[in-house]
XYZ file of C-alpha atoms in Angstrom:
487
model
C 112.407 -4.948 73.267
C 108.652 -5.711 73.248
C 107.154 -5.856 76.721
C 105.234 -9.011 77.602
C 101.789 -9.002 79.179
C 102.105 -12.342 80.955
C 100.381 -15.587 80.019
C 97.076 -14.769 81.704
C 96.641 -11.403 80.027
C 97.709 -12.882 76.711
C 95.071 -15.600 77.088
C 92.389 -13.013 77.900
C 93.373 -10.921 74.912
C 93.176 -13.911 72.580
C 89.740 -14.801 73.909
C 88.594 -11.234 73.433
C 89.823 -11.282 69.829
C 88.042 -14.584 69.184
C 84.802 -13.147 70.547
C 85.268 -10.073 68.367
C 85.765 -12.200 65.272
C 82.709 -14.278 66.120
C 80.696 -11.122 66.652
C 81.792 -9.660 63.345
C 80.800 -12.852 61.581
C 77.333 -12.696 63.074
C 76.834 -9.188 61.756
C 77.958 -9.792 58.216
C 75.104 -10.286 55.742
C 75.676 -13.521 53.797
C 76.099 -13.259 50.068
C 73.813 -16.147 49.187
C 70.334 -17.174 50.221
C 69.786 -19.743 52.974
C 66.792 -21.517 54.334
C 65.472 -20.129 57.599
C 62.425 -19.618 59.742
C 61.665 -16.489 57.748
C 62.507 -15.917 54.113
C 64.321 -12.686 54.982
C 66.187 -14.007 58.077
C 69.476 -13.894 56.196
C 68.993 -10.171 55.596
C 68.578 -9.155 59.230
C 71.604 -7.122 60.154
C 72.150 -5.802 63.640
C 71.786 -2.060 63.708
C 69.632 -1.859 60.568
C 66.304 -0.048 60.581
C 63.624 -2.751 60.482
C 60.687 -0.691 61.675
C 59.500 0.949 64.904
C 62.196 0.703 67.537
C 64.819 -0.294 64.980
C 65.172 -3.764 66.509
C 65.436 -2.681 70.165
C 63.407 -4.497 72.764
C 60.883 -2.318 74.611
C 61.878 -1.314 78.118
C 59.896 -3.059 80.905
C 57.164 -0.977 82.481
C 58.428 1.332 85.177
C 61.890 1.556 83.679
C 63.141 4.263 81.401
C 65.248 3.228 78.439
C 68.879 4.323 78.695
C 69.555 7.825 77.434
C 71.246 8.196 74.090
C 75.005 7.948 74.419
C 74.979 6.058 77.744
C 76.004 2.472 78.328
C 72.657 1.331 79.720
C 73.247 -0.685 82.893
C 75.863 0.275 85.414
C 79.361 -0.447 84.290
C 78.151 -1.331 80.843
C 77.043 -4.853 81.878
C 74.188 -6.227 79.822
C 74.881 -3.931 76.924
C 74.957 -5.668 73.556
C 78.493 -5.920 72.265
C 79.167 -3.821 69.194
C 76.033 -1.711 69.646
C 77.841 1.607 69.398
C 79.613 0.536 66.250
C 76.335 -0.193 64.425
C 74.157 2.470 65.969
C 75.363 5.269 63.696
C 76.397 3.240 60.675
C 74.166 5.414 58.528
C 76.143 8.500 59.596
C 79.393 6.967 58.372
C 77.684 6.290 55.045
C 77.142 9.994 54.537
C 73.491 10.244 55.568
C 72.452 13.215 57.688
C 69.734 11.092 59.279
C 68.866 7.397 59.283
C 67.533 6.388 55.877
C 63.871 5.595 55.590
C 62.919 2.452 53.753
C 60.544 2.727 50.817
C 59.716 -0.879 50.005
C 61.745 -4.090 50.066
C 64.550 -2.811 47.830
C 65.208 0.255 49.990
C 64.859 -1.844 53.145
C 67.530 -4.286 52.024
C 69.801 -1.472 50.855
C 69.531 0.205 54.270
C 70.247 -3.144 55.940
C 73.614 -3.320 54.216
C 72.738 -6.183 51.891
C 75.112 -6.400 48.949
C 73.967 -5.615 45.414
C 74.423 -9.259 44.391
C 72.306 -10.525 47.286
C 69.576 -7.983 46.475
C 69.571 -9.109 42.841
C 69.246 -12.763 43.867
C 66.452 -11.860 46.259
C 64.544 -10.052 43.506
C 64.857 -13.074 41.251
C 63.597 -15.368 44.053
C 60.413 -13.390 44.638
C 57.262 -15.046 43.263
C 55.979 -13.459 40.048
C 52.337 -12.436 40.289
C 51.453 -12.365 36.595
C 47.752 -12.024 37.378
C 48.408 -8.578 38.819
C 48.635 -7.024 35.362
C 46.173 -9.198 33.464
C 43.738 -6.311 33.095
C 46.408 -4.022 31.601
C 47.097 -3.997 27.877
C 50.889 -3.589 27.725
C 52.510 -1.888 24.731
C 56.227 -2.454 24.135
C 57.056 1.061 22.961
C 60.420 0.248 21.307
C 61.814 -2.946 19.805
C 65.023 -3.265 17.757
C 66.825 -5.957 15.779
C 70.498 -4.952 15.704
C 72.968 -6.460 13.256
C 76.611 -6.355 14.409
C 77.981 -8.693 11.723
C 81.232 -7.371 10.163
C 79.726 -7.124 6.682
C 77.041 -4.784 8.043
C 79.467 -2.485 9.883
C 81.123 0.463 8.152
C 84.035 -0.021 10.574
C 83.918 -3.681 11.716
C 86.139 -3.084 14.762
C 83.992 -0.195 15.954
C 80.789 -2.105 15.238
C 82.069 -5.053 17.250
C 82.972 -2.759 20.151
C 79.447 -1.312 20.140
C 78.012 -4.823 20.115
C 80.176 -5.956 23.042
C 79.184 -2.889 25.060
C 75.494 -3.326 24.328
C 75.645 -6.998 25.286
C 77.106 -6.130 28.693
C 74.207 -3.731 29.170
C 71.812 -6.440 27.963
C 73.105 -8.753 30.711
C 72.902 -6.093 33.389
C 69.461 -4.740 32.482
C 67.644 -8.076 32.435
C 69.472 -9.817 35.245
C 70.053 -13.531 35.890
C 68.273 -15.847 33.498
C 67.228 -13.175 30.989
C 70.364 -12.702 28.851
C 70.372 -14.334 25.429
C 73.448 -16.326 24.437
C 76.238 -13.950 23.505
C 76.936 -15.584 20.148
C 73.306 -15.082 19.126
C 73.348 -11.447 20.226
C 76.545 -10.489 18.408
C 76.055 -12.590 15.266
C 72.481 -11.581 14.493
C 71.311 -15.028 15.509
C 68.096 -14.025 17.245
C 66.179 -12.658 14.278
C 62.877 -10.857 13.993
C 60.669 -13.769 15.031
C 62.664 -14.586 18.192
C 62.692 -10.929 19.231
C 58.972 -10.656 18.592
C 58.254 -13.781 20.625
C 60.390 -12.491 23.497
C 57.872 -9.658 23.689
C 54.552 -11.369 22.953
C 55.126 -14.905 24.277
C 57.747 -14.449 27.003
C 56.543 -11.232 28.651
C 53.276 -9.563 29.593
C 53.429 -7.322 26.497
C 50.557 -7.402 24.005
C 51.700 -4.992 21.265
C 55.084 -4.383 19.573
C 56.264 -0.986 18.322
C 59.282 -1.670 16.114
C 61.740 1.200 15.518
C 64.004 1.344 12.495
C 67.155 3.399 13.187
C 69.041 5.692 10.742
C 72.582 5.040 12.048
C 73.894 4.704 8.500
C 77.289 6.129 9.401
C 78.084 3.000 11.437
C 75.771 0.313 10.013
C 74.959 -0.238 6.357
C 71.347 -1.130 7.140
C 71.000 1.677 9.693
C 71.517 -0.581 12.710
C 67.970 -1.730 13.391
C 66.750 -2.534 9.902
C 63.247 -1.847 8.659
C 62.770 -5.320 7.174
C 62.719 -6.921 10.628
C 59.803 -4.749 11.696
C 57.953 -5.543 8.487
C 58.548 -9.262 9.100
C 57.060 -8.973 12.581
C 54.045 -7.147 11.201
C 53.565 -9.825 8.545
C 53.662 -12.525 11.231
C 51.351 -10.729 13.669
C 49.523 -7.963 11.757
C 47.189 -7.094 14.648
C 49.980 -6.720 17.183
C 52.773 -4.768 15.444
C 53.259 -1.099 14.500
C 56.375 0.269 12.768
C 58.361 3.522 13.015
C 60.374 4.257 9.842
C 63.759 6.008 10.012
C 64.791 9.201 8.217
C 68.114 11.058 8.289
C 67.451 14.694 7.246
C 71.203 15.155 6.738
C 71.182 12.811 3.743
C 69.920 13.557 0.215
C 66.376 12.477 -0.528
C 65.126 12.704 3.058
C 61.730 14.140 2.044
C 61.275 11.463 -0.624
C 62.151 8.889 2.035
C 59.043 9.960 3.976
C 56.900 9.239 0.909
C 58.582 5.859 0.452
C 57.976 4.877 4.077
C 54.298 5.800 3.867
C 53.510 4.461 0.383
C 55.582 1.291 0.268
C 55.915 0.293 3.918
C 52.829 1.823 5.592
C 54.745 3.031 8.644
C 52.877 4.526 11.591
C 55.433 7.193 12.564
C 58.953 8.498 11.873
C 62.186 7.986 13.812
C 65.088 10.505 13.752
C 68.548 10.516 15.328
C 70.412 13.702 16.365
C 73.815 12.561 15.006
C 74.925 11.028 11.720
C 78.219 10.241 10.033
C 78.113 12.078 6.697
C 81.063 11.687 4.299
C 83.271 10.532 7.154
C 82.389 13.439 9.458
C 80.295 13.227 12.617
C 77.498 15.749 12.085
C 74.896 16.856 14.615
C 71.280 17.577 13.737
C 69.263 20.493 15.121
C 65.588 19.527 15.172
C 64.635 23.221 14.997
C 66.622 23.833 11.808
C 64.084 25.205 9.272
C 66.317 24.324 6.309
C 67.158 20.723 7.225
C 64.471 19.264 9.498
C 61.333 21.289 8.827
C 60.852 19.954 5.264
C 60.763 16.413 6.697
C 58.231 17.399 9.364
C 56.098 19.231 6.795
C 55.966 16.170 4.553
C 55.089 13.980 7.547
C 52.087 16.198 8.305
C 51.053 16.192 4.633
C 51.149 12.386 4.558
C 48.984 12.079 7.664
C 51.644 11.014 10.167
C 51.094 12.277 13.694
C 54.183 11.179 15.660
C 57.940 11.674 15.304
C 60.237 9.754 17.646
C 63.559 11.474 18.352
C 66.527 9.711 19.928
C 67.978 11.713 22.839
C 70.076 11.363 26.018
C 71.843 8.095 25.061
C 75.194 8.414 23.195
C 75.730 6.428 20.001
C 79.498 6.378 19.681
C 81.670 9.523 19.507
C 79.898 12.781 18.777
C 78.953 16.174 20.201
C 77.174 15.816 23.532
C 75.002 18.882 22.930
C 73.157 17.007 20.180
C 71.778 14.621 22.812
C 70.146 17.439 24.768
C 66.450 18.133 24.303
C 66.516 21.928 23.845
C 66.209 21.814 20.041
C 62.856 20.009 20.194
C 61.106 23.069 21.641
C 61.274 25.090 18.408
C 60.100 22.160 16.279
C 57.213 21.431 18.660
C 56.091 25.063 18.468
C 56.354 25.139 14.661
C 54.399 21.883 14.179
C 51.567 21.722 16.719
C 49.883 18.924 14.737
C 52.858 16.621 15.323
C 53.653 14.904 18.619
C 57.373 14.691 19.369
C 58.333 11.560 21.287
C 61.546 12.006 23.313
C 63.057 8.519 23.236
C 65.225 7.582 26.259
C 63.582 10.393 28.224
C 64.772 10.493 31.836
C 68.088 8.765 31.210
C 69.648 12.238 31.337
C 68.423 15.860 31.419
C 65.453 14.980 33.634
C 64.624 18.536 34.741
C 65.037 19.934 31.230
C 62.754 17.242 29.824
C 60.090 17.916 32.447
C 60.290 21.649 31.685
C 59.957 20.948 27.957
C 56.853 18.841 28.647
C 55.370 21.737 30.596
C 56.132 24.279 27.857
C 55.198 22.110 24.860
C 51.965 20.116 25.196
C 52.791 18.070 22.075
C 55.902 16.502 23.647
C 55.778 13.044 25.259
C 58.457 10.836 26.820
C 59.376 7.283 25.841
C 61.131 5.306 28.600
C 63.267 3.077 26.363
C 66.389 1.983 28.333
C 65.358 4.358 31.145
C 62.916 1.611 32.112
C 65.868 -0.645 33.014
C 66.500 1.642 35.991
C 63.272 0.355 37.532
C 65.168 -2.896 38.095
C 68.794 -1.787 38.463
C 68.377 1.625 40.166
C 64.752 1.952 41.364
C 65.351 5.073 43.434
C 66.860 6.950 40.489
C 63.995 5.755 38.292
C 61.403 6.927 40.829
C 62.950 10.402 40.868
C 62.920 10.655 37.061
C 59.396 9.361 36.599
C 58.220 11.550 39.475
C 59.497 14.646 37.670
C 57.422 13.770 34.602
C 54.323 12.915 36.636
C 54.508 16.324 38.328
C 53.907 18.042 34.971
C 50.202 18.841 34.394
C 48.806 15.809 32.610
C 52.189 14.107 32.907
C 50.711 10.716 33.784
C 49.187 10.644 30.287
C 52.373 11.684 28.457
C 54.840 8.942 29.378
C 55.187 5.817 27.202
C 56.595 2.451 28.204
C 59.507 0.960 26.268
C 62.409 -1.385 27.004
C 64.294 -1.336 23.709
C 64.238 -5.088 23.126
C 66.820 -6.497 22.294
C 68.578 -4.101 24.698
C 66.959 -6.151 27.472
C 64.402 -8.879 27.854
C 61.122 -7.052 28.557
C 59.673 -9.269 31.290
C 61.915 -8.413 34.295
C 61.622 -4.705 33.507
C 57.821 -4.825 33.324
C 57.648 -6.697 36.619
C 60.097 -4.334 38.326
C 58.074 -1.337 37.142
C 54.769 -2.859 38.239
C 56.127 -3.692 41.715
C 57.843 -0.329 42.191
C 56.719 1.969 44.993
C 58.077 5.503 45.190
C 60.311 5.651 48.306
C 58.550 7.431 51.139
C 61.408 9.820 51.866
C 61.356 11.065 48.251
C 57.668 11.868 48.616
C 57.854 13.446 52.083
C 61.184 15.239 51.969
C 61.682 16.055 48.288
C 58.115 16.303 47.065
C 58.522 13.646 44.365
C 55.221 12.754 42.727
C 54.317 9.150 43.647
C 53.880 6.493 40.981
C 50.262 5.399 41.415
C 48.521 2.295 40.104
C 46.532 4.346 37.603
C 49.717 6.052 36.358
C 51.337 2.641 35.848
C 48.390 1.475 33.747
C 48.556 4.648 31.653
C 52.289 4.326 31.073
C 52.239 0.625 30.235
C 49.718 0.951 27.430
C 46.908 3.471 27.524
C 49.080 6.467 26.667
C 50.481 4.951 23.491
C 47.046 3.863 22.284
C 45.678 7.345 22.931
C 48.643 8.933 21.121
C 47.972 6.919 17.959
C 44.184 7.069 18.138
C 43.749 3.330 18.788
C 40.582 2.222 20.579
C 41.557 -0.175 23.369
C 38.298 -2.143 23.357
C 38.482 -2.715 19.607
C 42.127 -3.761 19.845
C 41.364 -6.241 22.622
C 38.594 -7.750 20.511
C 40.925 -8.021 17.512
C 43.697 -9.909 19.314
C 41.409 -12.069 21.461
C 41.878 -15.780 20.899
C 45.170 -15.640 18.997
C 48.276 -17.622 19.954
C 49.401 -15.029 22.518
C 46.045 -14.710 24.298
C 47.215 -16.697 27.326
C 48.507 -16.074 30.843
C 51.319 -18.627 30.478
C 54.746 -17.147 29.716
C 57.342 -19.019 27.673
C 61.002 -19.392 28.642
C 63.183 -16.315 27.982
C 64.730 -16.460 24.504
C 63.308 -19.932 23.989
C 65.705 -21.282 26.633
C 68.797 -19.996 24.783
C 70.157 -17.930 27.677
C 73.542 -17.368 29.259
C 74.108 -19.072 32.616
C 73.314 -16.921 35.645
C 76.973 -17.002 36.752
C 78.038 -15.122 33.626
C 75.594 -12.253 34.130
C 77.064 -8.904 35.087
C 75.747 -7.783 38.495
């Protein structure tokens, strides 16, 4: 038999529970944004670290603040309800000490704001386009993927790749920057729309189009060369092209000649895995029998750069092929070539930084890694800090988003606004991302790599249709609704 507490005690207990529920409601960060006296009022969470004193009121003169672990006033009267519960919230989250906030993103994360609310807050912040007007931005990688069944060796597998990449496309760009799904999967964007997403809808000034040699999955290689050539025909002063070669296939050396003579490419692009005669085959960039003849012909034909896909899987295949170890031998054997590690920092960060230190003719391209500046800024700051710590590292990192992997504008803005978290600098020795380093990464480094004079380039593109500070709507207004975007 359950013992009763009497009507009075029951009434007191109910009142106490109501107060507790009310208190919990006050301390829960709302999911949406609301108007308030301060634009961040909805983010203020009791117990969060908002600066000196962490939200506590200063003790009046002549009085000492209560010692840690005590109740304050006698009998606990006057003590804020729930204080003990929130005081060490950071300890329950696994931190050894209260987290330090490095900028608005880290501040909101420490305050317990949900990922969705942080994403909405980022989208609500005013965009200061004038901040990067003096920077010539080079989009280091652009693609035009074709997932139509007739272009896929295995239509079901090709469709699965397309669906996966579209989910990433939604996540990377965020609300308002995802193209309509039907256009993405059915090759409905096209070369001109992709080019305009870069030149008219973002702060980018130059396009570097990459053909891909994924012939085992796509009949045209995935990102076909003709799209890059179309962009260059439309905007000859603003487009450069990387041509793809698969050394595992017959005629690879002749393919280099074809790319130079017929298509006037500016560099080569290689992948570490190919599907040859139905078998997944990995490619060792230091193989003197397979890869070196291609590199030798590239040098003979006056090419100076070879982009090599790394770190990011492309369907099933051996994981070791995505590592960067095999580039070291090729870089040593061909000092006149610069090897561009594409997707650098997405994985194998320490190994990539060590390779940069050992091989001065190795640079890093941030394609897809750049999306972390928006979706995981702390992880991005750690990766970029490792590269900046290498001697001359600030001049050996190249910007790239991988359009159509993501719309370039939100990634550029996230990168430009990023500050290296203070605790990473002070406690882990991470090299900070300075303003000068940002300017180098966004454009100067690529121009230097390809021997392009910035002043001459600016004079060449001055006055054309993209020489304006006004940005057009993402994807010409053909975007998915914000509610359908993956958070």
